[in-house]
Amino acid sequence: MTWLDLADDTLFGLDNLPYGVFSRGAGPGRRVGVAVGEHVLDLSAAAEEAGAPFAGLLAGGVLNPLLAAGPTTWRAVREQVREWLAGPRHADRVGAHLVPRAEVRNHLPFEVADYVDFYSSEQHAINAAAILFGAEAALPPNWKRLPIGYHGRAGTVVVSGTPVVRPSGQRKPRRDAEPSFGPSRLLDIEAEVGFVVGVPSTMGKPVPVGDFAEHVFGVCLVNDWSARDIQGWESQPLGPFLGKSFATSVSPWIVPLDALEHARVPQPAQEPEPFEYLRGAEPWGLDLALEIRLNGHLVSSPPFATQYWTAAQQLAHLTVNGASLRTGDLYASGTVTGPAKEQRGSFLELSWGGREPFELAGGETRTFVEDGDEVVISATAPGPGGRRIGFGDVRGRVVPG
Amino acid sequence: MTWLDLADDTLFGLDNLPYGVFSRGAGPGRRVGVAVGEHVLDLSAAAEEAGAPFAGLLAGGVLNPLLAAGPTTWRAVREQVREWLAGPRHADRVGAHLVPRAEVRNHLPFEVADYVDFYSSEQHAINAAAILFGAEAALPPNWKRLPIGYHGRAGTVVVSGTPVVRPSGQRKPRRDAEPSFGPSRLLDIEAEVGFVVGVPSTMGKPVPVGDFAEHVFGVCLVNDWSARDIQGWESQPLGPFLGKSFATSVSPWIVPLDALEHARVPQPAQEPEPFEYLRGAEPWGLDLALEIRLNGHLVSSPPFATQYWTAAQQLAHLTVNGASLRTGDLYASGTVTGPAKEQRGSFLELSWGGREPFELAGGETRTFVEDGDEVVISATAPGPGGRRIGFGDVRGRVVPG
């Protein structure tokens, strides 16, 4: 219940309440906001005016202080925001802090500490192996033993809406004897789900898989833009580097874990049984329905529930060697790909390595991303009462280098 | 010339003047300092007292504001410090800000933004391939085309002196059918040289190889601790991850590029000719003489002049795809290994994959690092007039997990 005039099917109701950072016109700089309906609640201003105990956490124009404060504070802030938006007596005072979402500019909602990318969709890994090595190619022998991952570049994580400049670099198509230098010809997307760490951990002390919700604040969408040709030439033996680091886009609204209670599902059965540090009692599969649109055309609907390794297992793995977490760490799931053709999370897979161009409505086809293309990744998840909650879109338009 | 009483052969004379961050006992918190002789000049205090224009850059207890200020400021600060230490009229005032280096505690001198590790010693790459794949193994086909690199974990870069906790993780020796979980049994070091970025760059705009000194502030030593068994099991196909991220140690004193003028040498001939973006007119080979000591025993003397790819080429490569630099970015050269056995920069190589234990004085031998071992990496470089300048040691003692 709310005094706000929300559509029945809004994806941004009181069950959601994701956090972001915005500014508005020539206004007073960056503020912490909460998306609700078609508006943004200026939470920095509302909290300051109300003398809320957490107001100081929201005064810096970035989410990190709130992230660091931990689950007890996150729940307290969420309850207060819900109360302000539900109780009619708050309508006038709080209503004055609502701004139309269409009028704000979103900023990167948190300062990224370290960025890790995983590879945790089985179908994606199967497809990638088949495309690169042939239909008989097997999953790597370690794939079902550990959540394979690597560090990406934190400094080039950008907010949705940031233009993506086509990278140049060295590439060597199979038919060429020598590498050449030039703009990437195989620019790709990767539809992923990102997890934002709030509470840090100590070096030397692994984070137990059961402590996931003590550390992770919330969830966003990630487009892990990839230059397949640059990646292919550089990545043996030390992994992807420039093929990834030119840009990584994130959605502007971080959905708190508490909003995803009804999205939780058991993960797929894991065989062989994982090592003990990866075994958790609580199910952290998440039933997020992703959608990928290219220039407005729906090209794929990847289902996140099919992910083999959960975010809780990924967090336990990334710290099992004693590596510490910091506030603002981001880790992404890896490309989300389901079993069907129209569930593939990258153009590499949708076009099967460029061999099978896929159709957009109106007869246009694509293999990889072209200059001027805009890719939008969106997602919804089940909420209470049959309603759905939404994630902010992560969008990016490619411009020539 | 200086009013200080410096030994003739000091490695920390007025030709050096590296920067660090220190605290002292119950004193007033972290300060920026300059190492000179057996002392540290409290530069934060000296600059504040003198009303120096750059005092504000040194007030935050970390080098980043100074790093961001750029070469003109770096030169101005260096000149001022030299004048304060040279001119007898400054002796009393500045002398009051000198503290014995033995009495200070060093802190991580800068906040690390992104950390990249390269692989740029040809002999190291040859040795690694031979150890892993046999004596006939070739360098990877991309090795002489591009400086292979990958992102490491910025959050676990720690200052010299920080204990290193032996990591646990999954590993699978060749003789075993299945992986197992436990403490790493193949803990290793990597003696490397680190480059600290001061001036940031813009996304989408590669940094020309000739602009190296416009961006890079200075040089430190790096021990890229590695757990070879964990690394071996995880690293296909996406590269090293937990085998590296548990800890990376850096020396506490950052030597400015200007102090290394006399250390500059041409790099080895490069064949095939590098792509244009990697071709620079200025020689940025550096004649640093590294030394590795294990529990006080000298075990190796890796020569940095043998590196194939220079720091300038590495910087151009890491940004050629449009990735941006940030103040506090750190990138390391990769293990420094020369042609001779006693010039190898890792225990993997010194013990040839554990097959040829190497001797310490007194009959002890080693293959990999054992609990309780302390490894110290140090280095000197040529300065003016036949004198040498020194780098701070990077030391770490391994403790059980």
Coordinates of C-alpha atoms in Angstrom, one line a residue, chain B residues 112-264:
Chain B
V112 CA 45.9 1.0 -5.8
A113 CA 43.3 1.5 -8.6
D114 CA 43.9 -1.4 -11.0
Y115 CA 46.7 -3.8 -10.9
V116 CA 48.0 -5.4 -14.0
D117 CA 50.7 -8.1 -14.2
F118 CA 52.8 -8.6 -17.4
Y119 CA 54.9 -11.5 -18.6
S120 CA 57.7 -9.7 -20.3
S121 CA 61.0 -11.6 -19.6
E122 CA 61.8 -13.8 -22.5
Q123 CA 63.9 -16.2 -20.5
H124 CA 61.2 -16.5 -17.8
A125 CA 58.6 -17.4 -20.5
I126 CA 61.0 -19.9 -22.1
N127 CA 61.8 -21.5 -18.7
A128 CA 58.1 -21.7 -17.8
A129 CA 57.2 -23.3 -21.1
A130 CA 60.1 -25.8 -20.7
I131 CA 59.2 -26.7 -17.1
L132 CA 55.5 -27.2 -17.9
F133 CA 55.7 -28.7 -21.4
G134 CA 59.2 -30.0 -21.9
A135 CA 62.5 -28.8 -23.2
E136 CA 61.3 -28.4 -26.8
A137 CA 58.4 -26.2 -25.9
A138 CA 58.2 -22.9 -27.8
L139 CA 57.2 -19.5 -26.7
P140 CA 53.5 -18.9 -27.3
P141 CA 53.0 -17.5 -30.9
N142 CA 51.8 -14.2 -29.5
W143 CA 54.6 -13.7 -27.1
K144 CA 56.8 -11.5 -29.3
R145 CA 53.9 -9.7 -30.8
L146 CA 52.3 -8.2 -27.7
P147 CA 53.2 -7.8 -24.0
I148 CA 51.0 -10.6 -22.6
G149 CA 49.3 -9.4 -19.4
Y150 CA 46.2 -9.8 -17.2
H151 CA 44.5 -8.0 -14.4
G152 CA 45.3 -9.0 -10.8
R153 CA 43.5 -8.1 -7.6
A154 CA 44.2 -4.5 -6.5
G155 CA 42.7 -5.1 -3.1
T156 CA 45.4 -7.6 -2.0
V157 CA 48.4 -5.5 -2.9
V158 CA 50.1 -5.0 0.4
V159 CA 53.2 -3.2 1.6
S160 CA 56.5 -4.9 2.3
G161 CA 56.5 -6.5 5.8
T162 CA 52.9 -7.8 5.6
P163 CA 52.8 -11.5 6.5
V164 CA 51.7 -13.7 3.7
V165 CA 49.2 -16.4 4.7
R166 CA 49.7 -19.7 2.8
P167 CA 46.6 -20.0 0.6
S168 CA 44.4 -23.0 0.5
G169 CA 42.6 -24.1 -2.6
Q170 CA 41.9 -26.8 -5.2
R171 CA 44.9 -28.4 -6.9
K172 CA 45.5 -31.5 -9.0
P173 CA 48.9 -32.9 -9.3
R174 CA 49.4 -34.8 -12.6
R175 CA 49.6 -38.1 -10.8
D176 CA 46.1 -37.7 -9.2
A177 CA 42.9 -38.5 -11.1
E178 CA 40.9 -35.9 -9.1
P179 CA 41.6 -32.6 -7.6
S180 CA 41.9 -32.2 -3.8
F181 CA 41.5 -29.2 -1.5
G182 CA 44.1 -28.0 1.0
P183 CA 47.0 -25.7 1.6
S184 CA 49.1 -24.9 -1.5
R185 CA 52.2 -27.1 -1.6
L186 CA 53.9 -25.1 -4.3
L187 CA 54.1 -21.6 -2.9
D188 CA 56.3 -19.4 -5.0
I189 CA 57.7 -15.9 -5.5
E190 CA 58.0 -13.7 -8.5
A191 CA 60.6 -10.9 -8.5
E192 CA 59.2 -8.1 -10.5
V193 CA 59.5 -4.4 -11.1
G194 CA 56.4 -2.2 -10.6
F195 CA 55.3 1.0 -12.3
V196 CA 53.0 3.5 -10.6
V197 CA 50.7 5.6 -12.7
G198 CA 50.1 9.2 -11.6
V199 CA 48.3 11.0 -14.4
P200 CA 45.1 9.4 -15.6
S201 CA 44.0 9.1 -19.2
T202 CA 40.6 9.1 -21.0
M203 CA 38.5 6.1 -22.0
G204 CA 38.6 5.6 -25.7
K205 CA 42.0 7.4 -26.1
P206 CA 45.0 5.1 -26.1
V207 CA 48.2 6.5 -24.5
P208 CA 51.0 6.8 -27.0
V209 CA 54.2 4.9 -26.2
G210 CA 56.0 8.2 -26.2
D211 CA 53.8 9.6 -23.3
F212 CA 55.1 7.1 -20.8
A213 CA 56.8 9.7 -18.6
E214 CA 53.7 12.0 -18.7
H215 CA 51.7 9.4 -16.9
V216 CA 54.1 7.2 -14.8
F217 CA 55.3 8.6 -11.5
G218 CA 57.9 6.1 -10.5
V219 CA 59.1 2.6 -9.8
C220 CA 58.9 0.0 -7.0
L221 CA 59.6 -3.7 -6.5
V222 CA 56.9 -6.3 -6.5
N223 CA 56.7 -9.8 -5.2
D224 CA 53.9 -11.5 -7.1
W225 CA 53.5 -14.4 -4.7
S226 CA 52.0 -17.4 -6.6
A227 CA 50.5 -20.7 -5.6
R228 CA 51.6 -22.8 -8.6
D229 CA 49.4 -25.8 -7.8
I230 CA 46.2 -23.7 -7.4
Q231 CA 47.2 -21.7 -10.5
G232 CA 47.8 -24.8 -12.5
W233 CA 44.3 -26.3 -11.9
E234 CA 42.3 -23.2 -12.4
S235 CA 44.0 -21.3 -15.2
Q236 CA 42.5 -22.9 -18.3
P237 CA 40.9 -21.2 -20.1
L238 CA 40.7 -17.8 -18.4
G239 CA 44.1 -17.4 -16.7
P240 CA 45.5 -17.2 -13.2
F241 CA 43.1 -16.2 -10.5
L242 CA 43.3 -17.5 -6.9
G243 CA 46.8 -18.7 -7.5
K244 CA 47.8 -15.0 -7.5
S245 CA 45.1 -13.0 -5.7
F246 CA 45.9 -14.0 -2.1
A247 CA 48.7 -11.4 -1.8
T248 CA 51.0 -9.2 -3.8
S249 CA 53.8 -7.3 -2.0
V250 CA 55.3 -4.0 -3.0
S251 CA 58.3 -2.1 -1.7
P252 CA 57.5 0.9 0.4
W253 CA 59.5 3.6 -1.4
I254 CA 58.6 4.7 -4.9
V255 CA 61.6 5.8 -6.9
P256 CA 60.7 8.7 -9.2
L257 CA 61.5 8.3 -12.9
D258 CA 63.8 11.3 -12.7
A259 CA 66.1 9.3 -10.4
L260 CA 66.5 6.6 -13.0
E261 CA 68.0 8.7 -15.8
H262 CA 71.3 7.0 -15.5
A263 CA 69.7 3.6 -15.4
R264 CA 68.1 3.9 -18.9

